[in-house]
Short mmCIF file of C-alpha atoms in Angstrom, two decimals:
data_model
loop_
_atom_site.label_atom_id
_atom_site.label_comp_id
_atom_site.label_asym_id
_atom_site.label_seq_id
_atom_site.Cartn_x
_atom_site.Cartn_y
_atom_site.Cartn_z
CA UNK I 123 148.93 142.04 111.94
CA UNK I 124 148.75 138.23 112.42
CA UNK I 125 149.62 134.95 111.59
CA UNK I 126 149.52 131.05 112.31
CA UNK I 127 152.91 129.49 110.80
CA UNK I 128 152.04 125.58 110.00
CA UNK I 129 155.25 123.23 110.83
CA UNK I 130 155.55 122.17 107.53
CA UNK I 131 156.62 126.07 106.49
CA UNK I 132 158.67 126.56 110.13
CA UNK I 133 161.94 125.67 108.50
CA UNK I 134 161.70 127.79 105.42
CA UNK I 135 160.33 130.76 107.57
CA UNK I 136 162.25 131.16 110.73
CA UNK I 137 165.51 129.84 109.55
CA UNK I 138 168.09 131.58 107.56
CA UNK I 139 167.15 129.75 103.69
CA UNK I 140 167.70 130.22 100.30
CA UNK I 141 164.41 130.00 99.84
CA UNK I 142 163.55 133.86 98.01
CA UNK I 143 159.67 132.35 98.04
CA UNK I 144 158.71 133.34 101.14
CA UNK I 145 161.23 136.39 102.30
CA UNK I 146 159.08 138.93 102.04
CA UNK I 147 157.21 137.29 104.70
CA UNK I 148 160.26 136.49 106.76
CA UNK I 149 161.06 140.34 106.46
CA UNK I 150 157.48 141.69 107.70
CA UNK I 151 157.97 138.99 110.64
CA UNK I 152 161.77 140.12 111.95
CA UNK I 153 160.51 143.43 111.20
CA UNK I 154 157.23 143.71 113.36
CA UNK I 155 155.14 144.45 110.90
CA UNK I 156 153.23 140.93 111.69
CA UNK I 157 152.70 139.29 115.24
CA UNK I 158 153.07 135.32 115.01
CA UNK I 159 150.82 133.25 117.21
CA UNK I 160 151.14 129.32 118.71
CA UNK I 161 150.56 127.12 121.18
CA UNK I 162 149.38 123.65 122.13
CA UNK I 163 150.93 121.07 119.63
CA UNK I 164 151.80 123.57 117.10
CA UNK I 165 154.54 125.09 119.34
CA UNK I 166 155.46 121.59 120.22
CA UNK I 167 155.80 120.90 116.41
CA UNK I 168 158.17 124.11 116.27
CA UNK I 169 159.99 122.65 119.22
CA UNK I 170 160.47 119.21 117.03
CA UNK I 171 161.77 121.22 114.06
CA UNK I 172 164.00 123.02 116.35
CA UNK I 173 162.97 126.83 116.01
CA UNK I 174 161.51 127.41 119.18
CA UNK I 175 164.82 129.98 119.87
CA UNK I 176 163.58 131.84 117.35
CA UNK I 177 159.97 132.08 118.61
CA UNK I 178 161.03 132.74 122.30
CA UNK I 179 163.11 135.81 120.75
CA UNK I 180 160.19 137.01 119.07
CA UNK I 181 157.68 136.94 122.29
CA UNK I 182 160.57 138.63 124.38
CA UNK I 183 160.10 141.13 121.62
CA UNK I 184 156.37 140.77 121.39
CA UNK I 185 156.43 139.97 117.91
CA UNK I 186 155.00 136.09 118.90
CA UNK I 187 152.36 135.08 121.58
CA UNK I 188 151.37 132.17 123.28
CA UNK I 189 147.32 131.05 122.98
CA UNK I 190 146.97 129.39 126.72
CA UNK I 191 146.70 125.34 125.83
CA UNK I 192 143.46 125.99 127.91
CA UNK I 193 141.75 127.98 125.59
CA UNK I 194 142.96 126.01 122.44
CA UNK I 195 142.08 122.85 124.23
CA UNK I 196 138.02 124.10 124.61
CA UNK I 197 138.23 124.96 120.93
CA UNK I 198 139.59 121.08 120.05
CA UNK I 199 136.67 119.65 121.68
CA UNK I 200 134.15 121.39 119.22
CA UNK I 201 135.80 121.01 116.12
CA UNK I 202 138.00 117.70 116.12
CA UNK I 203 135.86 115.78 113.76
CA UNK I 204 134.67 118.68 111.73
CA UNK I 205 137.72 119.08 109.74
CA UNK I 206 139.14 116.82 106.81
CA UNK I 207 143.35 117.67 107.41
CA UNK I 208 145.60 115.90 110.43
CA UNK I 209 145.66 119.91 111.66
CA UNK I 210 142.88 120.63 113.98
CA UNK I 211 144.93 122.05 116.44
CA UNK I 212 145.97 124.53 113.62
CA UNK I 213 142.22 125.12 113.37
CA UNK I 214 141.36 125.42 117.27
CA UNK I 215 144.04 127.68 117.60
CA UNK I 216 143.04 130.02 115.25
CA UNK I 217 139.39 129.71 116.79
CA UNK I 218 140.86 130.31 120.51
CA UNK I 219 142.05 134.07 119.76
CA UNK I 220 139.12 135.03 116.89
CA UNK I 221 140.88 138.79 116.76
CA UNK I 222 144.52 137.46 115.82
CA UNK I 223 144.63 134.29 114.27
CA UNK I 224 143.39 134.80 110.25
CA UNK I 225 145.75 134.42 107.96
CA UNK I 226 147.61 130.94 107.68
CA UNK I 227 150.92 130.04 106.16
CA UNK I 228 150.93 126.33 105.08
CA UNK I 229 151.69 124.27 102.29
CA UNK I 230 149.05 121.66 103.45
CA UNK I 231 146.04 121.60 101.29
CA UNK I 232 143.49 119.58 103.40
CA UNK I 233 144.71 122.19 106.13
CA UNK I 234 144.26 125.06 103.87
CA UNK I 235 140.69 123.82 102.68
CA UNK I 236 139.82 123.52 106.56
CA UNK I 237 140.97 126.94 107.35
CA UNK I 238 138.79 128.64 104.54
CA UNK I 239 135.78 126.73 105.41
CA UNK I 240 133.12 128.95 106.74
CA UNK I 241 131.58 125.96 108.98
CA UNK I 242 134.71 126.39 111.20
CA UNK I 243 136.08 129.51 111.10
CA UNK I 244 134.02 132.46 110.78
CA UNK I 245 133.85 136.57 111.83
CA UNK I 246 136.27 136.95 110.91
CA UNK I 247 136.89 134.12 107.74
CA UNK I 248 140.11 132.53 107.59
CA UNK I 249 142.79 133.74 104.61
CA UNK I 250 145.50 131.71 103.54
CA UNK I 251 149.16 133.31 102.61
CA UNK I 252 150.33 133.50 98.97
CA UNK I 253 154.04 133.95 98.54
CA UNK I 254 152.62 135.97 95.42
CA UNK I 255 149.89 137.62 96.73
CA UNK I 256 151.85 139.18 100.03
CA UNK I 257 150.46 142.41 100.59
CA UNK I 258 146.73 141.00 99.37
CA UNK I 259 147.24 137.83 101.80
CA UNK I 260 148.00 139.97 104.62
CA UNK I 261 145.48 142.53 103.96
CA UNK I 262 142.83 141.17 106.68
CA UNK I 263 145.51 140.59 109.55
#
């Protein structure tokens, strides 16, 4: 299964939190049941909010993987003016790897509203992650 972690959910997803919201998805994460994928400026933001050790540990255990900047790049250049969040990068990578990146774990709405829009992601559609939908959210992964 896969998924694209926004920045603004990093924190309350790879660190140890309180947070009981999203555990289950922590859990299927640590517990390769879902494989995470970055790159560009996303993995930059998770270097910023200091949990890029946790995603190195989870490509040495192939449970993360790197989208070459190249490939997310080509996919910026069609879509940056398309979409209406700050996140195109979010989008392009998702667009880059069309087999792995569909379901998207963010608490940004413009962001969300891009990723669900048919104009720029399609075949497969983008899903978005529901803290209580888990099992439904992750069902096209």
């Amino acid at each position: 299964m896969c998924l694209i972690v926004d920045a603004n959910l990093c924190s309350v997803i790879f660190k140890k939190t309180n947070d009981k919201a999203f555990e289950n998805l922590r859990l299927a994460i640590f517990s390769s049941q879902l494989t995470l994928i970055h790159g560009g400026k996303l993995t930059d933001e998770y270097r910023k909010a200091g949990v890029l050790d946790v995603i190195a540990s989870l490509s040495r255990s192939g449970r993360a993987i790197k989208v070459p900047d190249e490939l997310i790049d080509a996919q910026l250049a069609m879509i940056e003016d398309r979409c209406t969040s700050n996140d195109h990068h979010v989008i392009a990578l998702a667009r880059a790897d069309r087999q792995l990146g569909r379901v998207l774990c963010s608490n940004d709405l413009a962001l969300r509203i891009d990723f669900k829009n048919k104009g720029l992601i399609d075949k497969p559609r983008g899903t978005i992650y529901s803290p209580s939908r888990h099992k439904p959210s992750l069902a096209n992964c």
